[in-house]
PDB file of C-alpha atoms in Angstrom:
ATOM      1  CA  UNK A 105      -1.403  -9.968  -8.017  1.00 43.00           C
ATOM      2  CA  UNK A 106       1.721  -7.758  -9.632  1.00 43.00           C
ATOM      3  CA  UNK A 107       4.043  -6.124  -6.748  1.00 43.00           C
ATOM      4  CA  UNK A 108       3.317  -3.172  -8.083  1.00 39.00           C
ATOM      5  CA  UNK A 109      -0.699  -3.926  -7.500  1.00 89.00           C
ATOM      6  CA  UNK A 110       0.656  -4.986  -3.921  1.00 90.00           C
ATOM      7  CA  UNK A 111       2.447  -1.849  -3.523  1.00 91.00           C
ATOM      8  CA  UNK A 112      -0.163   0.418  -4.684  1.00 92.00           C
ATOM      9  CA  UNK A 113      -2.579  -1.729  -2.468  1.00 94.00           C
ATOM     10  CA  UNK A 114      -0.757  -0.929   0.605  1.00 96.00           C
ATOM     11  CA  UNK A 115      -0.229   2.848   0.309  1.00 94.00           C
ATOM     12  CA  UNK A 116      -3.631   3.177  -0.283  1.00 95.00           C
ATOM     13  CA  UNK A 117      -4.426   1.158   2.967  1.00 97.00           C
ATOM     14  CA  UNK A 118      -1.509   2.984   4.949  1.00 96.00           C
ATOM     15  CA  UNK A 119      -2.979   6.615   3.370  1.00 92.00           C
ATOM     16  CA  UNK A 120      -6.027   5.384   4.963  1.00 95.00           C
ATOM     17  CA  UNK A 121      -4.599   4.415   8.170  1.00 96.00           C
ATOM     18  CA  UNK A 122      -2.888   8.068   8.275  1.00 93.00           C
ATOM     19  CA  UNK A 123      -6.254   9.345   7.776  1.00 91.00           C
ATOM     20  CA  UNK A 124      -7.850   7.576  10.471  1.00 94.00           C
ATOM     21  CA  UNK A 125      -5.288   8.510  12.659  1.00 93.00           C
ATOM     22  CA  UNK A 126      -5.409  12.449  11.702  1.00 88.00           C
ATOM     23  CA  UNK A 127      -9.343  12.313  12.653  1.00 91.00           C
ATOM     24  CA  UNK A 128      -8.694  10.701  16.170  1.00 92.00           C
ATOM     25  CA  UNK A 129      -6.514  13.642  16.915  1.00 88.00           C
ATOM     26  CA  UNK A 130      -8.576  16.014  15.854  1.00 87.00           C
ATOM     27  CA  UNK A 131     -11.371  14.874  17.608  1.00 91.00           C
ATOM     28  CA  UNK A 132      -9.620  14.530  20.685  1.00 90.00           C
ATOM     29  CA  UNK A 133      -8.504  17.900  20.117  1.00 85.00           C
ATOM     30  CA  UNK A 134     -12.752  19.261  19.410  1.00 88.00           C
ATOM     31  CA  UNK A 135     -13.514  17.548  22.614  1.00 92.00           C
ATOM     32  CA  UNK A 136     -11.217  18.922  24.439  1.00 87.00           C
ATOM     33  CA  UNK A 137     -12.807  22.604  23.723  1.00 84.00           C
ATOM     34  CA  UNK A 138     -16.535  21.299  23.704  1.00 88.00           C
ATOM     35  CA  UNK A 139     -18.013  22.209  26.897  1.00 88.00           C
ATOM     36  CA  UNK A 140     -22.100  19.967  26.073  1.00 89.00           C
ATOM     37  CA  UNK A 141     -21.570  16.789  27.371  1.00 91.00           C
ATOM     38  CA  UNK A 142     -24.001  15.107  25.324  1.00 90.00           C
ATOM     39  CA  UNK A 143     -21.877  16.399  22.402  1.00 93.00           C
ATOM     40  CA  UNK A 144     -18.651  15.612  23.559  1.00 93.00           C
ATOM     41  CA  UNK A 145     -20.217  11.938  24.588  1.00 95.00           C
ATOM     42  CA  UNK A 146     -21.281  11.613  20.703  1.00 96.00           C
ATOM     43  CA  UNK A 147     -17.762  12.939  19.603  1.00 96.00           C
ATOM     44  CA  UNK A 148     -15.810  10.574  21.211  1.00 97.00           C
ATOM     45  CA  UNK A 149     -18.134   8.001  20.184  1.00 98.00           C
ATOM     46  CA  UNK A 150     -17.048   9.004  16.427  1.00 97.00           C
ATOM     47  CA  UNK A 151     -13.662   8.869  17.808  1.00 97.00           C
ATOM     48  CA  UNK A 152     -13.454   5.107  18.964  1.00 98.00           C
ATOM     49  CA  UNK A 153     -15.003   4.505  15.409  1.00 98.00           C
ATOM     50  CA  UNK A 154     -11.808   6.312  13.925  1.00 97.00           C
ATOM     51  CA  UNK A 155      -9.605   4.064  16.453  1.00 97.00           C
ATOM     52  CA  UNK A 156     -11.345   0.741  15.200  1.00 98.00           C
ATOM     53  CA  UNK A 157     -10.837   1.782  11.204  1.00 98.00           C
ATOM     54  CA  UNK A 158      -7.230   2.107  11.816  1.00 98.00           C
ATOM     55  CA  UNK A 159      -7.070  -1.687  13.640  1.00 98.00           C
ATOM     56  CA  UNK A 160      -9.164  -2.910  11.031  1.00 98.00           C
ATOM     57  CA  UNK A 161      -7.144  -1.460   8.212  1.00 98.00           C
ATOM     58  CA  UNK A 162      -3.814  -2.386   9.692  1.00 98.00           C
ATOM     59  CA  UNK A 163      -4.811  -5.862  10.300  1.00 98.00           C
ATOM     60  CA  UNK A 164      -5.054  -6.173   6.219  1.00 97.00           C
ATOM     61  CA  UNK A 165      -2.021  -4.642   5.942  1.00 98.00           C
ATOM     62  CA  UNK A 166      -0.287  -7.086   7.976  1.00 97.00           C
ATOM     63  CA  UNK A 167      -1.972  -9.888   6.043  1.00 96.00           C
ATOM     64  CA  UNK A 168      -1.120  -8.769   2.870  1.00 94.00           C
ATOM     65  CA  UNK A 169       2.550  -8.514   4.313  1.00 95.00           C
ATOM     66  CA  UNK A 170       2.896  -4.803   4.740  1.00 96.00           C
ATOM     67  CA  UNK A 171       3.632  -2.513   7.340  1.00 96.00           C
ATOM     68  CA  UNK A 172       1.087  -0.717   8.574  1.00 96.00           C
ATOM     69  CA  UNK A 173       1.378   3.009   9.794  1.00 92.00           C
ATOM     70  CA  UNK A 174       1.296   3.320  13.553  1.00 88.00           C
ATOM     71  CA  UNK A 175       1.275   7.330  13.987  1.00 77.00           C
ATOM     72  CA  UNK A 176       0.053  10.490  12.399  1.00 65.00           C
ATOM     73  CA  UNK A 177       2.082  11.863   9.662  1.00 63.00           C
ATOM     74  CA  UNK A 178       2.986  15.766   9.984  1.00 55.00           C
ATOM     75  CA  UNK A 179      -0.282  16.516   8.214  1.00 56.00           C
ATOM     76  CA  UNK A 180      -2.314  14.905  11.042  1.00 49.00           C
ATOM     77  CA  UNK A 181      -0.242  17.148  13.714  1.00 45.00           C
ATOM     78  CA  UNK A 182      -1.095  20.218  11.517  1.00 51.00           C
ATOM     79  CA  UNK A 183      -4.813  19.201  11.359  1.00 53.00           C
ATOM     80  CA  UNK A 184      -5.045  18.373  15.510  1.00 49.00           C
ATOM     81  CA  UNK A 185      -3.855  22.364  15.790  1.00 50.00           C
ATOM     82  CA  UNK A 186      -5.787  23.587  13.513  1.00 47.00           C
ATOM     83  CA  UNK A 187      -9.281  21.888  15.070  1.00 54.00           C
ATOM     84  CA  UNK A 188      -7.661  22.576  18.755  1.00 47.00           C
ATOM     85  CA  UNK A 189      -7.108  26.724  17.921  1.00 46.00           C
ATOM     86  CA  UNK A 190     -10.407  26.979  15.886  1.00 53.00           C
ATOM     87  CA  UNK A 191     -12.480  25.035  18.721  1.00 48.00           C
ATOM     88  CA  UNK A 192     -10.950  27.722  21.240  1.00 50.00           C
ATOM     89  CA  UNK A 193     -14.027  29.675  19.199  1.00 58.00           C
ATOM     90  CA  UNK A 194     -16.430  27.461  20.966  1.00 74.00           C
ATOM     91  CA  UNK A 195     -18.669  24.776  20.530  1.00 87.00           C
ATOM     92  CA  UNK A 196     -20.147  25.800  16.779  1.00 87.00           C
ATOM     93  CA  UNK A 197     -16.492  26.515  15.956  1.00 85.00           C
ATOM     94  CA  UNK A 198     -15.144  23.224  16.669  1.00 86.00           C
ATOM     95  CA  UNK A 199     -18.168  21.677  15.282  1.00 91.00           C
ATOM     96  CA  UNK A 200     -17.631  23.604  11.754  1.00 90.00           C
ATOM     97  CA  UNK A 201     -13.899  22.600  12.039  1.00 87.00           C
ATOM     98  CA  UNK A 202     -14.899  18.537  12.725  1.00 89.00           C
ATOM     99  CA  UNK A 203     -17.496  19.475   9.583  1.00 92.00           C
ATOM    100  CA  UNK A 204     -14.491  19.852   7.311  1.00 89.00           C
ATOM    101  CA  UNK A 205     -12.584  16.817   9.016  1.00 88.00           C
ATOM    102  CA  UNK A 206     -15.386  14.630   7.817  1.00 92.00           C
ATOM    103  CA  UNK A 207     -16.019  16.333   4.875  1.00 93.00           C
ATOM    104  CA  UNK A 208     -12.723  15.465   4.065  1.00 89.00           C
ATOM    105  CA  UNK A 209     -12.460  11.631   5.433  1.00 92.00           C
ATOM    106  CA  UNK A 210     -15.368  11.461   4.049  1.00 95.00           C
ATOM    107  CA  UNK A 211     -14.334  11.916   0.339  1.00 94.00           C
ATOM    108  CA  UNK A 212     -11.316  10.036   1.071  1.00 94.00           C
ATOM    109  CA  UNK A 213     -13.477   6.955   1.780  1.00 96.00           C
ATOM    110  CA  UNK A 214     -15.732   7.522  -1.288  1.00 97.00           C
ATOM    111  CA  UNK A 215     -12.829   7.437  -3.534  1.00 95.00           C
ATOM    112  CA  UNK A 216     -10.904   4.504  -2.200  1.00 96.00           C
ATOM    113  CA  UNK A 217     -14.110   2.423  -2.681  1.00 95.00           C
ATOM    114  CA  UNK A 218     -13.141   3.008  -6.753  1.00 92.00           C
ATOM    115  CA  UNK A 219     -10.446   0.793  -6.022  1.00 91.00           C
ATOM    116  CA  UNK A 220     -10.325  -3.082  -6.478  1.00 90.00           C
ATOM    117  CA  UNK A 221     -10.346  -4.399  -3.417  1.00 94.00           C
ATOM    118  CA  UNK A 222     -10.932  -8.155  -1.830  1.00 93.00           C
ATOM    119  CA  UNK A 223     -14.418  -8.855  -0.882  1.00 94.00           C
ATOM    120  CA  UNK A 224     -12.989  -8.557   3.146  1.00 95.00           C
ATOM    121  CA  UNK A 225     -10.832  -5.487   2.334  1.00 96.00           C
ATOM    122  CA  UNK A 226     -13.842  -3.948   0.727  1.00 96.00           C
ATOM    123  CA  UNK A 227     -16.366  -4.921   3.293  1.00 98.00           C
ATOM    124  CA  UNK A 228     -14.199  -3.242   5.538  1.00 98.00           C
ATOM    125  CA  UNK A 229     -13.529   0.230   3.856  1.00 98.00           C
ATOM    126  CA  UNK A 230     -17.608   0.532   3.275  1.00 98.00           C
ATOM    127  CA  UNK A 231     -18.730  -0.086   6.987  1.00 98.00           C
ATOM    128  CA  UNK A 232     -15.201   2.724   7.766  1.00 98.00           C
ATOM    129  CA  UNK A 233     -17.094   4.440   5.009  1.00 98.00           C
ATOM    130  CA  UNK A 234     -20.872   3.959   6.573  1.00 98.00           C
ATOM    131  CA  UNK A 235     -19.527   5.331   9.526  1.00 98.00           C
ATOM    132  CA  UNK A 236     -18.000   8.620   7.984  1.00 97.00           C
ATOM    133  CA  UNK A 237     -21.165   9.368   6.252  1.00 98.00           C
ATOM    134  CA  UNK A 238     -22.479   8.668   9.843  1.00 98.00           C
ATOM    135  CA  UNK A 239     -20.327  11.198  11.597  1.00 97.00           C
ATOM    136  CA  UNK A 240     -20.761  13.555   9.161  1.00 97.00           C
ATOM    137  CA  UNK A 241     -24.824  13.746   9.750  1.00 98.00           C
ATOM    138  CA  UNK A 242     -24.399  13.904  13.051  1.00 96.00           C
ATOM    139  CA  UNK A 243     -22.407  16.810  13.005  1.00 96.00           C
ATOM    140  CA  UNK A 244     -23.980  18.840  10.151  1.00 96.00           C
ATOM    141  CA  UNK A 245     -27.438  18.408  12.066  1.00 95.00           C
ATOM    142  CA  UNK A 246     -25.844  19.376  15.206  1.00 93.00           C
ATOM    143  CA  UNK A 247     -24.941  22.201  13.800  1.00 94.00           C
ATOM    144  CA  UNK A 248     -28.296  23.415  11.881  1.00 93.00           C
ATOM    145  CA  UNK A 249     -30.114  22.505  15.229  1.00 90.00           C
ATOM    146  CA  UNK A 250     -27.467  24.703  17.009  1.00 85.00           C
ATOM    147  CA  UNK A 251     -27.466  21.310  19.576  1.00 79.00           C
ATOM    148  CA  UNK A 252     -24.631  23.011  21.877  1.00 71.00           C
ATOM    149  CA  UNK A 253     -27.585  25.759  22.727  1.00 77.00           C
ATOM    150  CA  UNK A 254     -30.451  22.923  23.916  1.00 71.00           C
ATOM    151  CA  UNK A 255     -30.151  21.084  26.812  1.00 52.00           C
ATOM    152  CA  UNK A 256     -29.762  17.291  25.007  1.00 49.00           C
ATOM    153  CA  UNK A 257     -28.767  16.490  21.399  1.00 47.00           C
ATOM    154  CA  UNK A 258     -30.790  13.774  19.591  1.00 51.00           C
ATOM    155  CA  UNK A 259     -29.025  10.828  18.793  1.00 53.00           C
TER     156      UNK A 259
END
């Protein structure tokens, strides 16, 4: 493998990492204004997920002799305000602003799957990947069923 593939490699994995660590603020951020248990319960479910993808992803960073990323860049910061003032709308608000976090993680996960990666690496970014697309159905039914408004949200 080049340096420059090694390079590459690990700003990918670190722009990843920043990612991860954008969508655990923001969540904690949209629970922090959700006022449904159940929901809240679910969200910081989806958050723990976001805390294991950037272990995970670090953990190949380390073994292919990087550095990995250990805080939110100023974009993350930006994001966690942006989902804690919008979520000050209430519960569909912050639900619509985690919609576009996902939408957005989401994407970023798709893409990085176009990448070569090592059959571990890869295995990784596809279950980080299986649970965006997981996240992201959760919270685009919870908000067609309006789940905030019944008294318990289907898993």
């Amino acid at each position: 493998m080049a340096a420059m593939d090694l390079n590459r490699m690990l700003e990918r994995l670190n722009n990843l990492i920043a990612l991860d660590y954008d969508a655990v603020g923001a969540y904690e951020a949209a629970i922090n204004r959700i006022d449904v248990e159940s929901l809240r319960m679910r969200l910081r479910e989806f958050q723990q997920d976001h805390e294991r993808h950037i272990q995970d992803l670090s953990r190949v960073v380390v073994g292919l002799g990087g550095k990995p990323r250990t805080k939110p860049d100023a974009k993350g910061f930006i994001l966690k305000g942006f989902t804690a003032v919008t979520s000050m709308m209430g519960n569909e608000a912050a639900l619509q602003a985690m919609r576009g976090n996902e939408l957005l993680t989401n994407r970023t996960y798709r893409v990085a799957l176009e990448e070569e990666w090592s059959d571990e690496t890869r295995a990784i970014i596809e279950r980080n990947f299986s649970d965006e697309q997981r996240h992201l159905a959760f919270i685009e039914e919870a908000l067609r069923n309006r789940s905030w408004e019944q008294t318990t949200v289907q898993p």
